[in-house]
PDB file of C-alpha atoms in Angstrom:
ATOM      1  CA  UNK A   5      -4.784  29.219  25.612  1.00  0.00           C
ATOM      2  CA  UNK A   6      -1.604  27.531  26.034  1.00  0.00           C
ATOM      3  CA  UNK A   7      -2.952  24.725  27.294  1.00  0.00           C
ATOM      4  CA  UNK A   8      -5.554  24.320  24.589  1.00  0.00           C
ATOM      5  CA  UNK A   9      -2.857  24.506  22.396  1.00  0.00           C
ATOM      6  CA  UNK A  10      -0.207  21.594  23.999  1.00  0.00           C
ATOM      7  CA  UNK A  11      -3.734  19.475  24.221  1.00  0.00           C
ATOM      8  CA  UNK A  12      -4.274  19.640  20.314  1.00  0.00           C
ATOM      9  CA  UNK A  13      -0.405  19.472  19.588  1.00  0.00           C
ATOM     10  CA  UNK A  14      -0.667  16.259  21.658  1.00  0.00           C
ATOM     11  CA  UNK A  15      -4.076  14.888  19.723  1.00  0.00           C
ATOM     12  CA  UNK A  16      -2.329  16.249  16.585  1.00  0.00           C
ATOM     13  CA  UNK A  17       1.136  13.566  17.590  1.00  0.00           C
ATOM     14  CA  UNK A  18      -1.143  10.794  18.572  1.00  0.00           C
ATOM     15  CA  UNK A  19      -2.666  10.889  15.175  1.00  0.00           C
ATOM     16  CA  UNK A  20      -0.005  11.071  13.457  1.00  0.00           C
ATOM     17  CA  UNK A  21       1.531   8.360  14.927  1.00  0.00           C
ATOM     18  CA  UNK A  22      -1.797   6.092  13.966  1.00  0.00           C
ATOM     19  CA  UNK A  23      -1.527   7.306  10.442  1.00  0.00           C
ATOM     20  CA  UNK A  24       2.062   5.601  10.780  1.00  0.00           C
ATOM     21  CA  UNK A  25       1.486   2.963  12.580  1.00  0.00           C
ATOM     22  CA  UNK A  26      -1.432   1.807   9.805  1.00  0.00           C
ATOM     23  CA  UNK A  27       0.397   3.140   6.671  1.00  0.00           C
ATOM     24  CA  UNK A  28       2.717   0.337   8.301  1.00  0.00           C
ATOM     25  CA  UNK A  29       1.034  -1.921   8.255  1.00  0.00           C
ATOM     26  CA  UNK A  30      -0.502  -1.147   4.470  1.00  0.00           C
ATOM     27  CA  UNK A  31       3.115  -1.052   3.538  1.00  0.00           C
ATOM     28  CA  UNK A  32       3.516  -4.633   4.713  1.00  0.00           C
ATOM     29  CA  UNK A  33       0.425  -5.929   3.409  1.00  0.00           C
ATOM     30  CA  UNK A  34       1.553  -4.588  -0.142  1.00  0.00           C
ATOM     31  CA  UNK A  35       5.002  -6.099  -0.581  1.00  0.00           C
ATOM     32  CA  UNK A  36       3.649  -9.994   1.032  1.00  0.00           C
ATOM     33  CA  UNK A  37       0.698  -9.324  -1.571  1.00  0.00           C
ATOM     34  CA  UNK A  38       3.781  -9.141  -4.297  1.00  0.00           C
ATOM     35  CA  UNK A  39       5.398 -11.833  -2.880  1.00  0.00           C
ATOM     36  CA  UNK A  40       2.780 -14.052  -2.386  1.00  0.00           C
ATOM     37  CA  UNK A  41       2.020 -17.112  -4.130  1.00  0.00           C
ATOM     38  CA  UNK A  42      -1.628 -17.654  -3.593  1.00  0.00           C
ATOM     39  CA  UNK A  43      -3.713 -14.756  -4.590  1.00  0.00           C
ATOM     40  CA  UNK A  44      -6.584 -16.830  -6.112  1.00  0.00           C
ATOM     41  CA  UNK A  45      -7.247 -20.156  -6.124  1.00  0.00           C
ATOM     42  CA  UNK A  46      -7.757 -21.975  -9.438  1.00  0.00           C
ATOM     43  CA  UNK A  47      -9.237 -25.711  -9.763  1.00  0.00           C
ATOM     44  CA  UNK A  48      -6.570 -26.949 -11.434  1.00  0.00           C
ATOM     45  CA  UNK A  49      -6.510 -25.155 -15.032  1.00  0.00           C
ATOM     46  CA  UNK A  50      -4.024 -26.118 -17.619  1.00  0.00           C
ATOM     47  CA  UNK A  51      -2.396 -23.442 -19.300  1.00  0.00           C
ATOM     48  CA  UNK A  52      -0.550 -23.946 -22.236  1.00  0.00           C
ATOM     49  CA  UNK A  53       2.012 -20.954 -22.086  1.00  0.00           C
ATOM     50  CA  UNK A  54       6.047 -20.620 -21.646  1.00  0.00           C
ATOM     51  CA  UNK A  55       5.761 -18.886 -18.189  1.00  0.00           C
ATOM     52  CA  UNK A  56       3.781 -22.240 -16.740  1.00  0.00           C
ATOM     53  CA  UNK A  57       6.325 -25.129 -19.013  1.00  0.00           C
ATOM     54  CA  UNK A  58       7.222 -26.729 -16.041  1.00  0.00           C
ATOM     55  CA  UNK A  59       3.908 -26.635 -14.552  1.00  0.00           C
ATOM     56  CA  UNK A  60       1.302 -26.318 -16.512  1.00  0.00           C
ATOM     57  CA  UNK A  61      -1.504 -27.850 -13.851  1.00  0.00           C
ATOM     58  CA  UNK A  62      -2.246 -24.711 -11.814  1.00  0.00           C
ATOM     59  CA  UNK A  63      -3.180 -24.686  -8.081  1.00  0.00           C
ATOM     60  CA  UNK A  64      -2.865 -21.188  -7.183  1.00  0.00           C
ATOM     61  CA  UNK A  65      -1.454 -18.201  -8.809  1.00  0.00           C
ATOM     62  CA  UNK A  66      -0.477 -14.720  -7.843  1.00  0.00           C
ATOM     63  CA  UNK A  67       0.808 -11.652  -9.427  1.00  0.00           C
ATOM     64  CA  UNK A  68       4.719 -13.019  -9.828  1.00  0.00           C
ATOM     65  CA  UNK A  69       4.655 -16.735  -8.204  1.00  0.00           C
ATOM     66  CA  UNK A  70       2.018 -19.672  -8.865  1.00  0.00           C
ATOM     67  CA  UNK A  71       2.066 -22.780  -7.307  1.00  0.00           C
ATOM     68  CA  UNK A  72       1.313 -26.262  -9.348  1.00  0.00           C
ATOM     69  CA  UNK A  73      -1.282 -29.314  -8.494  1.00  0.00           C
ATOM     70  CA  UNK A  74       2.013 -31.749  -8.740  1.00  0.00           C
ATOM     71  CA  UNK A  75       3.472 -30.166  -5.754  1.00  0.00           C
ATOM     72  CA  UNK A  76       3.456 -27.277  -3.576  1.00  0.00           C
ATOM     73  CA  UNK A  77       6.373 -25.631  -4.126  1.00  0.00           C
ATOM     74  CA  UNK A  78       5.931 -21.847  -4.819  1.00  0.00           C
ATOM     75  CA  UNK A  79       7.593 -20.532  -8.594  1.00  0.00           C
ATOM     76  CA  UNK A  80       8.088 -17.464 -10.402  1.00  0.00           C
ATOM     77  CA  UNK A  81       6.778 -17.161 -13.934  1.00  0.00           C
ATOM     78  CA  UNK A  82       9.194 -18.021 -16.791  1.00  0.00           C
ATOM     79  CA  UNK A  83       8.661 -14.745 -18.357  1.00  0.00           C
ATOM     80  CA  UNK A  84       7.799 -11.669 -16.615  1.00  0.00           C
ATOM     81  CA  UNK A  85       6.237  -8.183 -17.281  1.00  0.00           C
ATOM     82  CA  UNK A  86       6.531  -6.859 -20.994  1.00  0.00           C
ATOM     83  CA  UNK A  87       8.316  -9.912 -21.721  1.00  0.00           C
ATOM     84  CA  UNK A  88       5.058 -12.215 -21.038  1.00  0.00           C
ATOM     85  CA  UNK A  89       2.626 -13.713 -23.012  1.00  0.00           C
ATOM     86  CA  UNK A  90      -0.167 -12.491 -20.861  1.00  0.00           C
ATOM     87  CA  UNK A  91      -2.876  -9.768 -21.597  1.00  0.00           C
ATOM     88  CA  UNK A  92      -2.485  -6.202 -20.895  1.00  0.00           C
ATOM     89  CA  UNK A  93      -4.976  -6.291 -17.366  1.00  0.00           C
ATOM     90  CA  UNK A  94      -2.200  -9.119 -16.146  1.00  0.00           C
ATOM     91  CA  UNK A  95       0.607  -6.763 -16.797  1.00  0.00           C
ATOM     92  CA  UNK A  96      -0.842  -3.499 -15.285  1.00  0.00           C
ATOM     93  CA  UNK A  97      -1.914  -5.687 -12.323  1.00  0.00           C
ATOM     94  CA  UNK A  98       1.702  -6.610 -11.954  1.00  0.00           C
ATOM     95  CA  UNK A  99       2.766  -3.045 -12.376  1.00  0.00           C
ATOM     96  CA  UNK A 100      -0.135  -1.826 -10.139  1.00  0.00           C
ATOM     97  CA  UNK A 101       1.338  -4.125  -7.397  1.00  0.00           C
ATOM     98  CA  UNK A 102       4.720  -2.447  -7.765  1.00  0.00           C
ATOM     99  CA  UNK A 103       3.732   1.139  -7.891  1.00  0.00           C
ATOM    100  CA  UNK A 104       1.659   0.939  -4.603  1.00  0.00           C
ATOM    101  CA  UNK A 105       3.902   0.213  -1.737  1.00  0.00           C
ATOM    102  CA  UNK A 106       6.207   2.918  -3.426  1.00  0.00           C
ATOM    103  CA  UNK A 107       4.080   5.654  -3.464  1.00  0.00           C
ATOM    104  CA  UNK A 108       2.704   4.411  -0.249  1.00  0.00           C
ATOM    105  CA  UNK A 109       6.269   4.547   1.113  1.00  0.00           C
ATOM    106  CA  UNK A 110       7.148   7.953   0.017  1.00  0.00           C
ATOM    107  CA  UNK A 111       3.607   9.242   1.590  1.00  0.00           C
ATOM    108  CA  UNK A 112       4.946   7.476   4.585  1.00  0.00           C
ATOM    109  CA  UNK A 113       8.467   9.293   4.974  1.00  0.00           C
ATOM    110  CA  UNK A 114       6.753  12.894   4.019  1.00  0.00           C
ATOM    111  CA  UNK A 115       4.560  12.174   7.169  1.00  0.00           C
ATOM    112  CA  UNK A 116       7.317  11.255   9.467  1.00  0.00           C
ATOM    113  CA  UNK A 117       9.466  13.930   7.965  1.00  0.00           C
ATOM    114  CA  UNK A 118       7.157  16.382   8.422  1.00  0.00           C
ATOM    115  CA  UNK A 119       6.230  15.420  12.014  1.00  0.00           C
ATOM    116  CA  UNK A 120      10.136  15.489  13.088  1.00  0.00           C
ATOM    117  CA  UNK A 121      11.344  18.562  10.792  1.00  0.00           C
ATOM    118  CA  UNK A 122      10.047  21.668  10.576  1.00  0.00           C
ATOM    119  CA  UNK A 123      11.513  22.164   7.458  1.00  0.00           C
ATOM    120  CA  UNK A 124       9.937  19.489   5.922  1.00  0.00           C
ATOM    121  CA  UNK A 125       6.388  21.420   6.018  1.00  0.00           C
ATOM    122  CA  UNK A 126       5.564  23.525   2.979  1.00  0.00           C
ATOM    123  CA  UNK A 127       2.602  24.915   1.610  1.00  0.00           C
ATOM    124  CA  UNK A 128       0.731  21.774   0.091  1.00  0.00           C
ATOM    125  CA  UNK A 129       2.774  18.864   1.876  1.00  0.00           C
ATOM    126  CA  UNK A 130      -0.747  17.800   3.319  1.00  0.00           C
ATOM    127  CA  UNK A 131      -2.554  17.443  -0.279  1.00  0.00           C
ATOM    128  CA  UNK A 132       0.444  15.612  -1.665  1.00  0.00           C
ATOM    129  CA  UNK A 133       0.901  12.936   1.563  1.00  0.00           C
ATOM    130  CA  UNK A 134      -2.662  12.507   1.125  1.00  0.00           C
ATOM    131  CA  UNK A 135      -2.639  12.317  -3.053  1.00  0.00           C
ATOM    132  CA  UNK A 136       0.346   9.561  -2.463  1.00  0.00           C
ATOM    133  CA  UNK A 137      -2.162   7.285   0.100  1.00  0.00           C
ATOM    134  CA  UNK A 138      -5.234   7.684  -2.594  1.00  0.00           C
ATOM    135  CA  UNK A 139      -2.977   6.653  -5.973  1.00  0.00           C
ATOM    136  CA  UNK A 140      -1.584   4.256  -3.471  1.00  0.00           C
ATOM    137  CA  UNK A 141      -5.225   2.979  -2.357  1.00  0.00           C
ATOM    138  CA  UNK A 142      -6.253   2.840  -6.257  1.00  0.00           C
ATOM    139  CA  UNK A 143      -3.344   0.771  -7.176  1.00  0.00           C
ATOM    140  CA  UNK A 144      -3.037  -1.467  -4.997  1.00  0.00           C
ATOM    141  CA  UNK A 145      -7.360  -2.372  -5.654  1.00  0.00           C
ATOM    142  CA  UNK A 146      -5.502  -2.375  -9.506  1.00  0.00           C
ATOM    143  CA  UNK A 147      -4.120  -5.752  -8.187  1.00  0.00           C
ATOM    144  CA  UNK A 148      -7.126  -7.376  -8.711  1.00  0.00           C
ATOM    145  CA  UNK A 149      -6.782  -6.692 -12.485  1.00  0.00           C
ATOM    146  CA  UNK A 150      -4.848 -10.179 -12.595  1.00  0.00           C
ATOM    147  CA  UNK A 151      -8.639 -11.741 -13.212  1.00  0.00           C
ATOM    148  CA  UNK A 152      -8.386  -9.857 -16.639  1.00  0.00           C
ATOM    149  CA  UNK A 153      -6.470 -12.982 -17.831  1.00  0.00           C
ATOM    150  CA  UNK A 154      -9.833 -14.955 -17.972  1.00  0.00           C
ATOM    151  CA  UNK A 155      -8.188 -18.491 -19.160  1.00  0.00           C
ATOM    152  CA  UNK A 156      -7.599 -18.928 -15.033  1.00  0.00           C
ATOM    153  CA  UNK A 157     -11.096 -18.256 -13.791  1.00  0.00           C
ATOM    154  CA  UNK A 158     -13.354 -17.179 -16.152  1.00  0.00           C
ATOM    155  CA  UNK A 159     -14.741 -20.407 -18.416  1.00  0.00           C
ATOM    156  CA  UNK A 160     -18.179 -22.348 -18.808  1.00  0.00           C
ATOM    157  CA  UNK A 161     -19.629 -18.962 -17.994  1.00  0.00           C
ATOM    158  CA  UNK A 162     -19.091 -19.360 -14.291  1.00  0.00           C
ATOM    159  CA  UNK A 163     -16.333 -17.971 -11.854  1.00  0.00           C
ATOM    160  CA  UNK A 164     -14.113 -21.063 -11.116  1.00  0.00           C
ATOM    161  CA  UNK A 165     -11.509 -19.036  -8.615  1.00  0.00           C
ATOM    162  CA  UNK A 166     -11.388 -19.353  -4.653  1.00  0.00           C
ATOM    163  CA  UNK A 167     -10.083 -15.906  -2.920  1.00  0.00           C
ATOM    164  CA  UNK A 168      -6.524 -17.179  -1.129  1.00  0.00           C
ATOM    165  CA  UNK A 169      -4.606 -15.185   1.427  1.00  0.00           C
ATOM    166  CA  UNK A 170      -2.556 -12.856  -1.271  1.00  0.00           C
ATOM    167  CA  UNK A 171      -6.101 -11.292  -1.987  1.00  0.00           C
ATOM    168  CA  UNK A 172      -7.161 -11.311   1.529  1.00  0.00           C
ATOM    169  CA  UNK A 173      -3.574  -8.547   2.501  1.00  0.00           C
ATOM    170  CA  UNK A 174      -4.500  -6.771  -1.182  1.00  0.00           C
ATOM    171  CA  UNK A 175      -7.944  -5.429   0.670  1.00  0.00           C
ATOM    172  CA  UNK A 176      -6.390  -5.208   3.782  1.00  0.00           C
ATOM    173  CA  UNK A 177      -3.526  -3.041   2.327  1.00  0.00           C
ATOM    174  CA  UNK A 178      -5.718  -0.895   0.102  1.00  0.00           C
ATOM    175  CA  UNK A 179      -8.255  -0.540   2.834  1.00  0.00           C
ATOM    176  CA  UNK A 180      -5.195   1.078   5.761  1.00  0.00           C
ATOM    177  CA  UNK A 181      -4.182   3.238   2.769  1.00  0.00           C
ATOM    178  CA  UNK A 182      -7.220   4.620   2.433  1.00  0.00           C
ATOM    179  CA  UNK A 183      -8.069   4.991   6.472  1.00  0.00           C
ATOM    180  CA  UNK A 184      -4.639   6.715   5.866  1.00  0.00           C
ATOM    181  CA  UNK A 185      -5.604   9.314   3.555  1.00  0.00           C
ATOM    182  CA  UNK A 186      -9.497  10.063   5.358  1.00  0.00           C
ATOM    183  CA  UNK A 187      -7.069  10.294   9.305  1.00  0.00           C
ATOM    184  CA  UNK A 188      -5.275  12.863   7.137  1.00  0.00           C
ATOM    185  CA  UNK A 189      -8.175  14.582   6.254  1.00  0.00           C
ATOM    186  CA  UNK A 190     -10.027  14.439   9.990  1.00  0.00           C
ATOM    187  CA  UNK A 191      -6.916  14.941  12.646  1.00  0.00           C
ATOM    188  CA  UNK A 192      -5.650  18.421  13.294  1.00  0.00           C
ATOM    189  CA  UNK A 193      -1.841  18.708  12.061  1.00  0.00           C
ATOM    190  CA  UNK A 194       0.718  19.175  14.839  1.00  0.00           C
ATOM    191  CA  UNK A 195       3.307  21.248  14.943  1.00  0.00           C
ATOM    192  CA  UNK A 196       6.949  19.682  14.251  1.00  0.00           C
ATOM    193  CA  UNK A 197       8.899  18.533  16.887  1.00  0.00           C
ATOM    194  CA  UNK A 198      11.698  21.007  16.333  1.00  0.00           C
ATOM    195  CA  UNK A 199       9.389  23.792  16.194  1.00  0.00           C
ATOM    196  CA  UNK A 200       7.793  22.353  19.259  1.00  0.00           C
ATOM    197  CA  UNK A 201      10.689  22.624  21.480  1.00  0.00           C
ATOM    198  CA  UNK A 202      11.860  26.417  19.439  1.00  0.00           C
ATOM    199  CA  UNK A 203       8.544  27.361  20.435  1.00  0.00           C
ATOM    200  CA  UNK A 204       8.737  26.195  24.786  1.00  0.00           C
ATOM    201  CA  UNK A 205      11.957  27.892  24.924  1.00  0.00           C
ATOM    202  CA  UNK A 206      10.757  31.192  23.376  1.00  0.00           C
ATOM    203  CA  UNK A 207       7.742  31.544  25.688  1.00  0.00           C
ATOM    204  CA  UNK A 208       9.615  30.835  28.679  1.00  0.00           C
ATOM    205  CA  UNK A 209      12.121  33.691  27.004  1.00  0.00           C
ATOM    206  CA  UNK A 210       8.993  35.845  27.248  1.00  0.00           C
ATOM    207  CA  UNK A 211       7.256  34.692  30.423  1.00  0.00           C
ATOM    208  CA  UNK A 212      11.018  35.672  31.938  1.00  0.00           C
ATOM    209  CA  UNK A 213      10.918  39.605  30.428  1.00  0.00           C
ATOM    210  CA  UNK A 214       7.168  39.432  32.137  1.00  0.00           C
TER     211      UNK A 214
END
């Protein structure tokens, strides 16, 4: 018995530490997705709008940066969030982009938390971790709401964007958070570490009065 428990105490570890190592990695896909300046491709649309006065032939945008067809530098939108001119499926794409890696984040720590302190486990701790990875999943897929401003892609009744790298970590992110939340759902939950080592010293406690 004891040794069927240390085996799925060990699986139980050893999964939690891949749900870490991949909410990681989701993590780091979300922020370079914010801070990247080539989410879509655009064939060189002119926007007449305050945020793109200095650069009004488009190359590439993204949810905060764009980058112009008279150079490559990368640069941030003259007016951001409420304060913009664009439409309301821009904004919450910006927002969406925002609200992802933090939830993600805080689904993150409650998982290492409650892998290194007992105290850390309460009744429901597994449905919230794994509530945080799914709004975290949806949000981050919410990114892609930044095609709701249809003056970049959408004209002549034909899609005129090309997928860039900031899309290409968007899926990638969304996709980890939601292996995330389904690892949380298959793997058996281990006990804390504290409690691990409480536990080791109290049976060989007992196995010594035997």
């Amino acid at each position: 018995m004891m040794a069927s428990h240390d085996s799925n105490s060990r699986r139980g570890y050893l999964g939690r530490l891949l749900i870490l190592t991949i909410g990681g990695g989701a993590l780091g896909c979300s922020i370079l997705t914010a801070l990247s300046c080539d989410f879509i491709g655009v064939e060189n649309v002119v926007v007449t709008d305050n945020a793109f006065s200095d650069a009004p032939y488009l190359k590439t945008i993204s949810l905060f940066y764009f980058s112009s067809a008279a150079n490559d530098s990368c640069e941030q939108y003259g007016a951001q969030l409420f304060h913009s001119n664009f439409n309301e499926w821009f904004t919450t794409g910006q927002i969406a982009s925002l609200a992802a890696p933090a939830l993600g984040l805080i689904g993150w720590i409650l998982v290492l938390s409650e892998l290194l302190i007992s105290r850390c486990r309460f009744n429901g701790s597994f449905v919230l971790q794994n509530a945080l990875f799914m709004a975290a999943f949806t949000l981050q897929c919410c990114t892609f709401l930044l095609l709701g401003q249809t003056q970049f892609c959408f004209y002549d009744k034909m899609f005129h964007c090309t997928w860039e790298i900031g899309s290409i970590l968007s899926i990638a992110s969304a996709s980890m958070f939601y292996v995330c939340s389904i690892l949380l759902c298959c793997l058996s939950r281990p006990n804390p570490f504290q409690n691990h080592h409480d536990d080791r010293d109290e049976t060989g406690y007992e196995d010594d009065k035997v």
